[in-house]
Coordinates of N, CA and C in Angstrom, one line a residue:
F1 N 11.9 55.1 16.7 CA 12.0 54.4 15.4 C 11.5 53.1 15.4
V2 N 11.2 52.4 14.4 CA 10.6 51.1 14.3 C 11.8 50.0 14.2
T3 N 11.8 49.0 15.1 CA 12.5 47.9 14.9 C 12.0 46.7 14.4
T4 N 12.5 46.1 13.2 CA 11.9 45.1 12.9 C 12.8 43.8 12.8
A5 N 12.2 42.6 12.7 CA 12.7 41.3 12.7 C 12.1 40.3 11.5
T6 N 12.9 39.7 10.9 CA 12.4 38.8 9.9 C 12.8 37.3 10.1
G7 N 11.8 36.5 10.0 CA 12.0 35.0 10.4 C 11.6 34.1 9.1
S8 N 12.6 33.5 8.8 CA 12.2 32.5 7.6 C 13.1 31.1 7.9
H9 N 13.0 30.2 7.2 CA 13.6 28.8 7.2 C 15.1 29.0 6.7
S10 N 15.3 30.1 6.1 CA 16.7 30.3 5.7 C 17.7 30.8 6.7
T11 N 17.3 31.1 7.9 CA 18.0 31.5 9.0 C 17.8 30.5 10.1
N12 N 19.1 30.1 10.9 CA 18.9 29.4 11.9 C 17.9 29.7 13.1
I13 N 17.1 28.8 13.4 CA 16.0 29.2 14.4 C 16.5 29.6 15.7
R14 N 17.6 28.9 16.2 CA 18.2 29.5 17.4 C 18.8 30.9 17.3
D15 N 19.3 31.2 16.3 CA 19.7 32.6 16.0 C 18.6 33.6 16.0
Q16 N 17.5 33.2 15.3 CA 16.3 34.1 15.5 C 15.7 34.1 16.9
I17 N 15.7 33.0 17.7 CA 15.2 33.2 19.0 C 16.2 34.2 19.9
R18 N 17.4 34.0 19.7 CA 18.5 34.9 20.5 C 18.2 36.4 20.1
L19 N 17.9 36.7 18.7 CA 17.5 38.0 18.3 C 16.4 38.5 19.1
L20 N 15.4 37.7 19.1 CA 13.9 38.2 19.7 C 14.2 38.3 21.3
Q21 N 15.0 37.5 21.8 CA 15.1 37.5 23.3 C 15.9 38.8 23.7
T22 N 16.9 39.3 22.8 CA 17.7 40.4 23.2 C 17.2 41.7 22.6
S23 N 16.6 41.6 21.6 CA 16.0 42.8 20.9 C 14.6 43.1 20.7
P24 N 14.0 43.6 21.6 CA 12.4 43.9 21.5 C 12.1 44.4 20.1
V25 N 11.1 44.0 19.3 CA 10.7 44.5 18.0 C 9.5 45.2 18.0
D26 N 9.2 46.0 17.1 CA 8.0 46.5 16.8 C 7.1 45.8 15.7
V27 N 7.9 45.4 14.7 CA 7.4 44.8 13.6 C 8.0 43.3 13.4
L28 N 7.3 42.3 13.4 CA 7.7 41.0 13.3 C 7.3 40.4 12.0
I29 N 8.3 40.1 11.0 CA 7.9 39.4 9.7 C 8.2 38.0 9.8
S30 N 7.3 37.0 9.4 CA 7.7 35.6 9.5 C 6.6 34.8 8.7
T31 N 7.0 33.5 8.4 CA 6.2 32.6 8.0 C 5.4 32.1 9.0
P32 N 4.1 31.5 8.9 CA 3.3 31.1 10.0 C 3.9 29.7 10.6
G33 N 4.6 28.9 9.8 CA 5.2 27.7 10.1 C 6.4 28.0 11.2
R34 N 7.3 28.9 10.8 CA 8.5 29.3 11.6 C 7.9 29.9 13.0
L35 N 7.0 31.0 12.8 CA 6.4 31.6 14.1 C 5.8 30.5 15.0
A36 N 5.1 29.6 14.3 CA 4.3 28.5 15.3 C 5.7 27.6 16.0
T37 N 6.8 27.4 15.3 CA 7.8 26.5 15.7 C 8.5 27.2 16.9
I38 N 8.6 28.4 16.8 CA 9.3 29.4 17.7 C 8.5 29.3 19.1
L39 N 7.2 29.5 18.9 CA 6.3 29.5 20.0 C 6.3 28.1 20.8
R40 N 6.5 27.1 20.0 CA 6.3 25.7 20.7 C 7.8 25.4 21.2
T41 N 8.8 26.3 20.9 CA 10.1 25.9 21.5 C 10.4 26.2 23.0
K42 N 10.8 25.4 23.8 CA 10.9 25.6 25.1 C 12.0 26.7 25.4
N43 N 11.4 27.7 26.3 CA 12.2 28.8 26.8 C 12.5 29.8 25.6
A44 N 11.7 29.8 24.6 CA 12.0 30.7 23.4 C 11.8 32.2 23.9
G45 N 10.7 32.2 24.8 CA 10.5 33.6 25.3 C 9.7 34.6 24.5
L46 N 9.1 34.0 23.3 CA 8.4 34.9 22.5 C 7.0 35.1 22.9
D47 N 6.7 36.4 23.3 CA 5.5 36.8 23.9 C 4.7 37.8 22.8
L48 N 3.7 37.2 22.3 CA 2.8 38.1 21.3 C 1.6 38.7 22.0
G49 N 1.6 38.7 23.5 CA 0.5 39.4 23.9 C 0.2 40.6 23.8
M50 N 1.1 41.4 23.3 CA 0.8 42.8 23.1 C 0.6 43.2 21.7
V51 N 0.6 42.2 20.9 CA 0.3 42.4 19.5 C -0.9 43.1 19.2
Q52 N -1.0 44.0 18.4 CA -2.2 44.8 18.1 C -2.7 44.6 16.7
S53 N -2.0 44.1 15.7 CA -2.4 43.8 14.5 C -1.5 42.6 14.0
M54 N -2.2 41.6 13.4 CA -1.6 40.4 12.8 C -2.2 40.4 11.3
V55 N -1.1 40.4 10.4 CA -1.4 40.5 9.0 C -1.0 39.2 8.3
L56 N -1.8 38.5 7.6 CA -1.5 37.3 6.8 C -1.6 37.5 5.3
D57 N -0.5 37.5 4.6 CA -0.7 37.8 3.3 C -0.9 36.4 2.5
E58 N -1.3 36.5 1.2 CA -1.7 35.2 0.4 C -2.3 34.2 1.0
V59 N -3.4 34.7 1.8 CA -4.2 33.7 2.5 C -4.9 32.7 1.7
D60 N -5.2 33.1 0.5 CA -5.9 32.0 -0.5 C -5.1 30.9 -0.6
F61 N -3.7 31.1 -0.7 CA -2.8 29.8 -0.8 C -2.6 29.1 0.6
L62 N -2.7 30.0 1.7 CA -2.4 29.5 3.1 C -3.4 28.5 3.4
L63 N -4.7 28.9 3.0 CA -5.9 28.2 3.5 C -6.1 26.7 3.0
V64 N -5.5 26.6 1.8 CA -5.5 25.4 1.0 C -4.5 24.4 1.5
D65 N -3.5 24.9 2.3 CA -2.5 23.9 2.9 C -3.0 23.5 4.3
E66 N -3.1 22.1 4.4 CA -3.6 21.5 5.5 C -2.8 21.7 6.7
T67 N -1.6 22.1 6.7 CA -0.8 22.3 7.8 C -1.0 23.8 8.4
F68 N -1.6 24.5 7.6 CA -1.8 26.1 8.0 C -2.7 26.3 9.2
G69 N -3.8 25.6 9.2 CA -4.8 25.7 10.3 C -4.2 25.4 11.7
P70 N -3.5 24.4 11.9 CA -2.8 24.2 13.2 C -1.9 25.4 13.5
Q71 N -1.1 25.8 12.6 CA -0.1 26.9 12.7 C -0.8 28.2 13.1
L72 N -1.9 28.5 12.3 CA -2.8 29.7 12.8 C -3.3 29.7 14.1
R73 N -3.8 28.5 14.5 CA -4.3 28.4 15.8 C -3.3 28.6 16.9
T74 N -2.0 28.0 16.6 CA -1.0 28.2 17.6 C -0.7 29.7 17.8
V75 N -0.5 30.4 16.6 CA -0.2 31.8 16.8 C -1.4 32.5 17.3
G76 N -2.6 32.3 16.8 CA -3.9 33.0 17.3 C -4.0 32.9 18.8
V77 N -3.8 31.7 19.3 CA -3.7 31.6 20.9 C -2.7 32.4 21.5
A78 N -1.5 32.6 21.0 CA -0.4 33.2 21.7 C -0.8 34.8 21.6
V79 N -1.5 35.3 20.3 CA -1.8 36.7 20.2 C -2.9 37.1 21.2
N80 N -3.9 36.2 21.2 CA -5.1 36.4 22.0 C -4.9 36.2 23.5
G81 N -3.8 35.6 24.0 CA -3.7 35.2 25.3 C -3.0 36.2 26.2
G82 N -2.7 37.5 25.5 CA -1.7 38.3 26.1 C -2.6 39.3 27.1
A83 N -4.0 39.5 27.0 CA -4.5 40.4 27.8 C -5.6 39.7 28.6
S84 N -6.1 40.3 29.5 CA -7.2 39.8 30.3 C -8.5 39.6 29.7
G85 N -9.3 38.8 30.0 CA -10.7 38.5 29.3 C -10.7 37.2 28.5
N86 N -11.8 36.8 28.3 CA -12.0 35.7 27.6 C -11.9 35.9 26.0
V87 N -11.4 34.9 25.2 CA -11.4 35.1 23.8 C -12.8 34.8 23.4
D88 N -13.3 35.8 22.5 CA -14.6 35.5 21.9 C -14.4 35.0 20.5
N89 N -15.6 34.8 19.7 CA -15.5 34.1 18.5 C -15.0 34.9 17.3
D90 N -14.8 36.2 17.5 CA -14.4 37.1 16.6 C -12.9 37.4 16.7
G91 N -12.0 36.6 17.6 CA -10.8 36.8 17.7 C -10.3 38.0 18.5
G92 N -11.4 38.6 19.1 CA -11.1 39.6 20.1 C -11.4 39.1 21.5
K93 N -11.3 40.3 22.6 CA -11.6 39.7 23.8 C -12.8 40.3 24.5
E94 N -13.4 39.7 25.2 CA -14.4 40.3 26.2 C -14.0 41.1 27.2
G95 N -14.9 41.8 27.7 CA -14.6 42.8 29.0 C -14.0 44.0 28.6
G96 N -14.4 44.6 27.4 CA -14.1 46.0 27.1 C -12.8 46.0 26.1
D97 N -12.1 45.0 26.0 CA -11.0 45.1 25.2 C -11.2 44.4 23.7
N98 N -11.0 45.2 22.8 CA -11.3 44.8 21.4 C -10.2 43.6 20.9
G99 N -9.1 43.7 21.5 CA -8.2 42.5 21.2 C -7.4 43.0 20.1
P100 N -6.7 42.0 19.5 CA -5.9 42.2 18.2 C -6.8 42.2 17.1
Q101 N -6.3 42.8 15.9 CA -6.9 42.8 14.8 C -6.3 41.9 13.8
F102 N -7.1 41.0 13.1 CA -6.5 40.1 12.2 C -6.9 40.6 10.8
I103 N -5.9 40.7 10.0 CA -5.9 41.3 8.6 C -5.5 40.1 7.7
F104 N -6.5 39.7 6.9 CA -6.3 38.8 5.8 C -6.1 39.4 4.4
V105 N -5.0 39.2 3.7 CA -4.8 39.8 2.5 C -4.8 38.7 1.4
T106 N -5.4 39.0 0.3 CA -5.4 38.0 -0.9 C -5.8 38.7 -2.2
A107 N -5.0 38.4 -3.1 CA -5.4 38.9 -4.6 C -6.7 38.3 -5.2
T108 N -7.1 37.0 -4.7 CA -8.2 36.4 -5.1 C -9.0 36.0 -4.0
L109 N -10.3 35.9 -4.1 CA -11.1 35.5 -2.9 C -12.2 34.5 -3.3
P110 N -11.8 33.3 -3.6 CA -12.8 32.3 -3.8 C -13.8 32.2 -2.7
E111 N -14.8 31.6 -3.0 CA -15.9 31.5 -2.0 C -15.6 30.4 -0.8
D112 N -14.8 29.5 -1.2 CA -14.4 28.5 -0.2 C -13.5 29.1 0.8
V113 N -12.6 30.0 0.3 CA -11.5 30.7 1.2 C -12.4 31.7 2.0
L114 N -13.4 32.5 1.4 CA -14.1 33.3 2.2 C -14.9 32.7 3.3
E115 N -15.4 31.4 3.0 CA -16.2 30.7 4.0 C -15.3 30.2 5.2
S116 N -14.1 29.7 4.8 CA -13.2 29.3 5.7 C -12.8 30.5 6.8
I117 N -12.5 31.6 6.2 CA -12.3 32.8 7.2 C -13.4 33.1 8.0
Q118 N -14.6 33.2 7.4 CA -15.8 33.6 8.2 C -16.1 32.4 9.3
S119 N -15.8 31.2 9.0 CA -16.1 30.3 10.1 C -15.3 30.5 11.3
E120 N -14.1 31.1 11.2 CA -13.1 31.4 12.3 C -13.5 32.7 12.9
F121 N -13.8 33.6 11.9 CA -14.0 35.0 12.4 C -15.4 35.5 11.7
P122 N -16.6 35.2 12.4 CA -17.9 35.4 11.9 C -18.1 36.8 11.5
N123 N -17.6 37.9 12.2 CA -17.9 39.3 12.0 C -16.8 39.9 11.1
V124 N -16.0 39.1 10.3 CA -15.1 39.8 9.6 C -15.5 40.7 8.4
T125 N -15.0 41.8 8.1 CA -15.4 42.8 7.2 C -14.6 42.6 6.0
Q126 N -15.3 42.7 4.8 CA -14.6 42.4 3.5 C -14.3 44.0 2.8
L127 N -13.2 44.2 2.5 CA -12.7 45.4 1.9 C -12.1 45.1 0.5
R128 N -12.9 45.4 -0.4 CA -12.5 45.1 -1.9 C -12.1 46.4 -2.7
G129 N -11.1 46.4 -3.5 CA -10.6 47.7 -4.1 C -10.5 47.2 -5.6
P130 N -11.0 47.9 -6.7 CA -10.7 47.6 -7.9 C -9.4 48.2 -8.3
G131 N -8.6 47.4 -9.3 CA -7.4 48.1 -9.6 C -6.3 47.8 -8.7
L132 N -6.3 47.0 -7.7 CA -5.4 46.8 -6.5 C -4.0 46.5 -7.1
H133 N -4.2 45.4 -8.0 CA -2.9 44.8 -8.6 C -2.9 45.5 -10.2
R134 N -2.0 46.3 -10.4 CA -1.8 46.9 -11.8 C -0.6 46.6 -12.2
T135 N -0.5 46.6 -13.7 CA 0.7 46.3 -14.5 C 1.3 47.9 -14.6
S136 N 2.6 47.9 -14.4 CA 3.2 49.2 -14.4 C 3.3 49.6 -16.0
P137 N 3.1 50.9 -16.4 CA 3.1 51.2 -17.6 C 4.4 50.8 -18.5
S138 N 5.5 50.6 -17.7 CA 6.7 50.3 -18.4 C 6.9 48.8 -18.6
V139 N 6.0 48.0 -18.1 CA 6.1 46.6 -18.2 C 5.1 46.0 -19.1
H140 N 5.8 45.3 -20.0 CA 4.8 44.5 -21.1 C 4.3 43.2 -20.6
Q141 N 3.0 43.0 -20.5 CA 2.4 41.8 -19.9 C 1.7 41.0 -21.1
S142 N 2.3 39.7 -21.1 CA 1.6 38.8 -22.1 C 0.9 37.6 -21.4
L143 N -0.4 37.5 -21.7 CA -1.0 36.2 -21.1 C -1.0 35.1 -22.2
I144 N -0.6 34.0 -21.7 CA -0.4 32.8 -22.6 C -1.4 31.8 -22.3
D145 N -2.2 31.2 -23.1 CA -3.1 30.2 -23.0 C -2.4 28.9 -22.9
V146 N -2.4 28.2 -21.6 CA -1.7 26.9 -21.5 C -2.8 25.8 -21.2
S147 N -4.0 26.0 -21.7 CA -5.1 25.2 -21.4 C -4.8 23.7 -21.7
V148 N -5.2 22.7 -21.0 CA -4.9 21.2 -21.5 C -6.2 20.8 -22.3
P149 N -5.9 20.1 -23.4 CA -7.1 19.7 -24.0 C -8.0 18.7 -23.2
P150 N -9.3 18.7 -23.3 CA -10.1 18.0 -22.4 C -9.9 16.5 -22.3
T151 N -9.2 15.9 -23.4 CA -8.9 14.5 -23.2 C -7.7 14.2 -22.2
S152 N -6.9 15.3 -21.8 CA -5.7 15.2 -21.1 C -5.9 16.0 -19.7
N153 N -7.0 16.4 -19.4 CA -7.2 17.5 -18.4 C -7.0 16.8 -16.9
R154 N -7.0 15.5 -17.0 CA -6.5 14.8 -15.7 C -5.1 14.3 -15.5
D155 N -4.1 14.6 -16.6 CA -2.9 14.2 -16.7 C -2.0 15.5 -16.3
P156 N -1.5 15.4 -15.2 CA -0.7 16.5 -14.8 C 0.6 16.8 -15.7
R157 N 1.1 15.7 -16.2 CA 2.2 15.7 -17.0 C 1.9 16.5 -18.2
A158 N 0.7 16.4 -18.8 CA 0.4 17.0 -20.0 C 0.3 18.5 -19.9
G159 N -0.1 18.8 -18.7 CA -0.3 20.2 -18.4 C 1.2 20.9 -18.4
F160 N 2.0 20.2 -17.6 CA 3.4 20.7 -17.5 C 4.0 20.7 -18.9
D161 N 3.9 19.8 -19.7 CA 4.6 19.7 -21.1 C 4.1 21.0 -21.8
I162 N 3.0 21.3 -21.7 CA 2.4 22.7 -22.3 C 3.1 23.9 -21.9
K163 N 3.2 23.8 -20.7 CA 3.8 25.1 -20.1 C 5.4 25.3 -20.4
V164 N 6.0 24.1 -20.4 CA 7.3 24.0 -20.7 C 7.5 24.4 -22.2
R165 N 6.7 24.0 -23.1 CA 6.7 24.4 -24.6 C 6.5 25.9 -24.7
E166 N 5.6 26.4 -23.9 CA 5.4 27.9 -24.1 C 6.4 28.7 -23.4
M167 N 7.0 28.1 -22.3 CA 8.1 28.7 -21.6 C 9.3 28.8 -22.6
F168 N 9.6 28.0 -23.3 CA 10.8 27.9 -24.3 C 10.5 28.9 -25.4
K169 N 9.3 28.8 -25.9 CA 8.9 30.0 -26.9 C 9.2 31.5 -26.4
A170 N 8.8 31.7 -25.1 CA 9.0 33.0 -24.7 C 10.3 33.3 -24.3
L171 N 11.0 32.3 -23.9 CA 12.6 32.6 -23.7 C 13.3 33.0 -25.2
R172 N 12.9 32.2 -26.2 CA 13.4 32.4 -27.6 C 13.0 33.9 -28.0
S173 N 11.8 34.2 -27.9 CA 11.3 35.4 -28.6 C 11.6 36.7 -27.8
R174 N 11.8 36.6 -26.4 CA 12.1 37.7 -25.6 C 13.5 37.6 -24.8
R175 N 14.6 37.7 -25.6 CA 15.8 37.3 -25.0 C 16.2 38.6 -24.2
C176 N 16.7 38.1 -23.0 CA 17.1 39.3 -22.1 C 18.4 38.8 -21.2
N177 N 19.1 39.7 -20.4 CA 20.2 39.3 -19.6 C 19.8 38.4 -18.4
K178 N 18.6 38.4 -17.9 CA 18.3 37.7 -16.7 C 16.8 37.4 -16.7
T179 N 16.4 36.2 -16.5 CA 15.0 35.8 -16.4 C 14.8 35.0 -15.1
L180 N 13.6 35.5 -14.3 CA 13.2 34.8 -13.2 C 12.0 33.9 -13.6
I181 N 12.0 32.7 -13.1 CA 10.9 31.8 -13.4 C 10.3 31.5 -12.1
F182 N 9.0 31.7 -11.7 CA 8.4 31.4 -10.5 C 7.6 30.2 -10.5
C183 N 7.8 29.3 -9.5 CA 7.1 28.1 -9.6 C 6.3 27.9 -8.1
N184 N 5.2 27.3 -8.1 CA 4.4 27.1 -6.9 C 4.9 26.0 -6.0
T185 N 5.7 25.2 -6.4 CA 6.2 24.0 -5.5 C 7.7 23.7 -6.0
V186 N 8.3 23.1 -5.0 CA 9.8 22.6 -5.0 C 9.8 21.7 -6.3
E187 N 8.9 20.8 -6.4 CA 9.0 19.6 -7.3 C 8.9 20.5 -8.7
T188 N 8.0 21.3 -8.9 CA 7.7 22.0 -10.2 C 9.2 22.7 -10.5
C189 N 9.8 23.4 -9.5 CA 11.0 24.1 -9.6 C 12.0 23.1 -10.1
R190 N 12.2 22.0 -9.6 CA 13.1 21.0 -10.1 C 12.9 20.5 -11.4
N191 N 11.7 20.2 -11.8 CA 11.2 20.0 -13.2 C 11.8 21.0 -14.2
V192 N 11.3 22.2 -13.8 CA 11.6 23.3 -14.8 C 13.2 23.4 -14.9
E193 N 13.8 23.3 -13.8 CA 15.5 23.3 -13.9 C 15.9 22.2 -14.7
N194 N 15.4 20.9 -14.6 CA 15.8 19.9 -15.4 C 15.6 20.1 -16.9
A195 N 14.3 20.6 -17.1 CA 13.8 20.8 -18.6 C 14.9 21.8 -19.2
L196 N 15.3 23.0 -18.5 CA 16.1 23.9 -19.1 C 17.6 23.3 -19.3
K197 N 18.0 22.6 -18.3 CA 19.4 22.0 -18.4 C 19.4 20.9 -19.6
R198 N 18.3 20.1 -19.7 CA 18.2 19.2 -20.8 C 18.3 19.9 -22.2
K199 N 17.7 21.0 -22.4 CA 17.5 21.7 -23.6 C 18.9 22.3 -24.0
D200 N 19.8 22.6 -23.1 CA 21.1 23.2 -23.2 C 22.1 22.4 -22.4
K201 N 22.3 21.3 -22.9 CA 23.3 20.5 -22.2 C 24.6 20.9 -22.0
R202 N 25.2 21.7 -23.0 CA 26.5 22.2 -22.9 C 26.7 23.6 -22.3
R203 N 25.4 24.0 -21.8 CA 25.4 25.3 -21.3 C 25.9 26.6 -22.1
R204 N 25.6 26.4 -23.3 CA 26.1 27.4 -24.2 C 25.1 28.7 -24.2
R205 N 23.9 28.5 -24.0 CA 22.9 29.6 -24.0 C 22.6 30.1 -22.6
N206 N 22.5 29.4 -21.7 CA 22.0 29.9 -20.4 C 22.6 29.0 -19.4
K207 N 22.8 29.7 -18.1 CA 23.2 29.1 -17.0 C 21.9 29.1 -16.0
V208 N 21.6 28.0 -15.4 CA 20.5 27.9 -14.6 C 20.8 27.7 -13.0
W209 N 20.2 28.5 -12.2 CA 20.3 28.5 -10.8 C 19.0 28.2 -10.1
A210 N 18.8 27.3 -9.1 CA 17.7 27.2 -8.3 C 17.7 27.8 -7.1
Y211 N 16.6 28.3 -6.5 CA 16.3 28.9 -5.2 C 15.0 28.4 -4.7
H212 N 15.2 27.4 -3.7 CA 13.9 27.0 -3.0 C 14.3 26.2 -1.7
N213 N 13.3 25.9 -0.9 CA 13.6 25.3 0.5 C 14.2 24.1 0.5
A214 N 14.1 23.3 -0.7 CA 14.9 22.0 -0.5 C 16.4 22.2 -0.5
L215 N 17.0 23.2 -1.0 CA 18.2 23.6 -0.9 C 18.7 24.1 0.4
S216 N 20.0 23.9 0.8 CA 20.6 24.4 2.1 C 20.5 25.9 2.0
P217 N 20.6 26.7 3.1 CA 20.7 28.1 3.1 C 22.0 28.5 2.3
E218 N 23.1 27.8 2.6 CA 24.4 28.2 1.9 C 24.3 28.0 0.4
V219 N 23.6 27.1 -0.1 CA 23.6 26.9 -1.6 C 22.7 27.9 -2.1
R220 N 21.4 28.2 -1.3 CA 20.6 29.2 -2.0 C 21.4 30.7 -2.1
L221 N 22.0 31.0 -1.1 CA 22.8 32.3 -1.0 C 23.8 32.3 -2.2
K222 N 24.5 31.2 -2.3 CA 25.5 31.0 -3.4 C 24.9 31.1 -4.7
N223 N 23.8 30.5 -4.9 CA 23.1 30.6 -6.3 C 22.5 32.1 -6.4
L224 N 22.0 32.5 -5.6 CA 21.4 34.0 -5.6 C 22.5 34.9 -6.0
H225 N 23.6 34.8 -5.4 CA 24.8 35.7 -5.7 C 25.3 35.4 -7.1
A226 N 25.4 34.3 -7.5 CA 25.8 33.9 -8.9 C 24.8 34.4 -9.8
F227 N 23.5 34.3 -9.5 CA 22.5 34.9 -10.5 C 22.6 36.4 -10.5
S228 N 22.8 37.1 -9.5 CA 22.8 38.6 -9.4 C 24.0 39.1 -10.0
T229 N 24.9 38.5 -10.1 CA 26.3 38.9 -10.5 C 26.7 38.7 -12.0
S230 N 25.8 37.6 -12.5 CA 26.2 37.1 -13.9 C 25.4 37.8 -14.8
G231 N 25.9 37.8 -16.0 CA 25.1 38.4 -17.2 C 24.1 37.3 -17.6
D232 N 24.2 36.1 -17.2 CA 23.3 35.0 -17.9 C 21.9 35.0 -17.3
D233 N 21.0 34.2 -17.9 CA 19.6 34.3 -17.4 C 19.3 32.9 -16.8
G234 N 18.2 32.8 -16.1 CA 17.6 31.5 -15.8 C 17.7 31.1 -14.3
M235 N 16.8 31.6 -13.6 CA 16.7 31.3 -12.2 C 15.3 30.8 -11.8
G236 N 15.2 29.7 -11.2 CA 13.8 29.2 -10.9 C 13.6 29.4 -9.4
D237 N 12.5 30.1 -8.8 CA 12.2 30.3 -7.5 C 11.1 29.4 -7.0
G238 N 11.1 28.5 -6.2 CA 10.0 27.8 -5.7 C 9.2 28.4 -4.6
G239 N 9.2 29.7 -4.6 CA 8.5 30.3 -3.5 C 7.2 31.2 -3.8
G240 N 7.0 31.4 -4.9 CA 5.8 32.3 -5.3 C 5.0 31.7 -6.4
G241 N 3.8 32.4 -6.6 CA 2.8 31.8 -7.6 C 3.4 32.1 -9.0
G242 N 3.0 31.3 -9.9 CA 3.6 31.5 -11.3 C 3.4 30.3 -12.1
Y243 N 4.3 29.5 -12.0 CA 4.4 28.3 -13.1 C 3.3 27.4 -12.9
D244 N 2.8 27.1 -11.9 CA 1.7 26.1 -11.7 C 0.4 26.8 -12.0

C-alpha cells in the first residue's frame, strides 16, 4: 500500500519532522517553503535521495514569487544529491543514472514562465492538452468583466472597488446556503472580509469567516468547522486563485 504525508504551515513543523522520522512515506505532499525549512532544520533526517518524481503544481504562480527560487534550489539539491554521479544541467545525473523527473504543472503557460523553466531545465518537454480544465455540466459558470477604466488602470483601489461591487451583485442575484470566495493574497482576503462585514453590520444576512495563513491554526480550524456546520454563507480563503 501507499503511505502518504502532508506538510503545510497549519501543522507544527516538529510534529511533521517526527512523523517523517518514524514513518517512511511513499508520497510526500508539501509546500516548497515548508519542505525547504524541514531540509534546513538540524537533525530533521529528511532524505530525498530516493525520490523518483517531483511534481510542482501552480508553477506559474510559484515562479513570480521571489522566494520560490531559493526554495526550489534547496529541494532540488536534496533530490539530486541522493545517487552517485554529478548533477547535469537537466536536473538528472551523469554516469548512466537518469535521475529524478521534475514535472511542472500549470493551467497557464506565459512565455516568461516557460523561459524561466527552460533556463533551469534546458531539455524540458512541453505537454499541452486541450480541454484539460472543463466546467462540469452541472455547474453554471458566469464570466464577469471587471476591467478598470483606462484612466484608473494604475489605481489598485479602483480595481478592488469594481470587483467588490460585482461580488455584491452576484451574492444578491444567486442566493445560496454557502458561498466560498477565493482571494490571491491575505491582504485581499482581509479587505473582502471587511467589505462584507461593513455591508451587513448587524449580521442579519450573512456570517463571514476567514481562512488564511495570517490566522493561527486553531482559529482556522474553528472557522472552517463553523462554516461547514452553519447554514449561513460567506467564507474567504486566502490560498487560491480567484479574487485578484
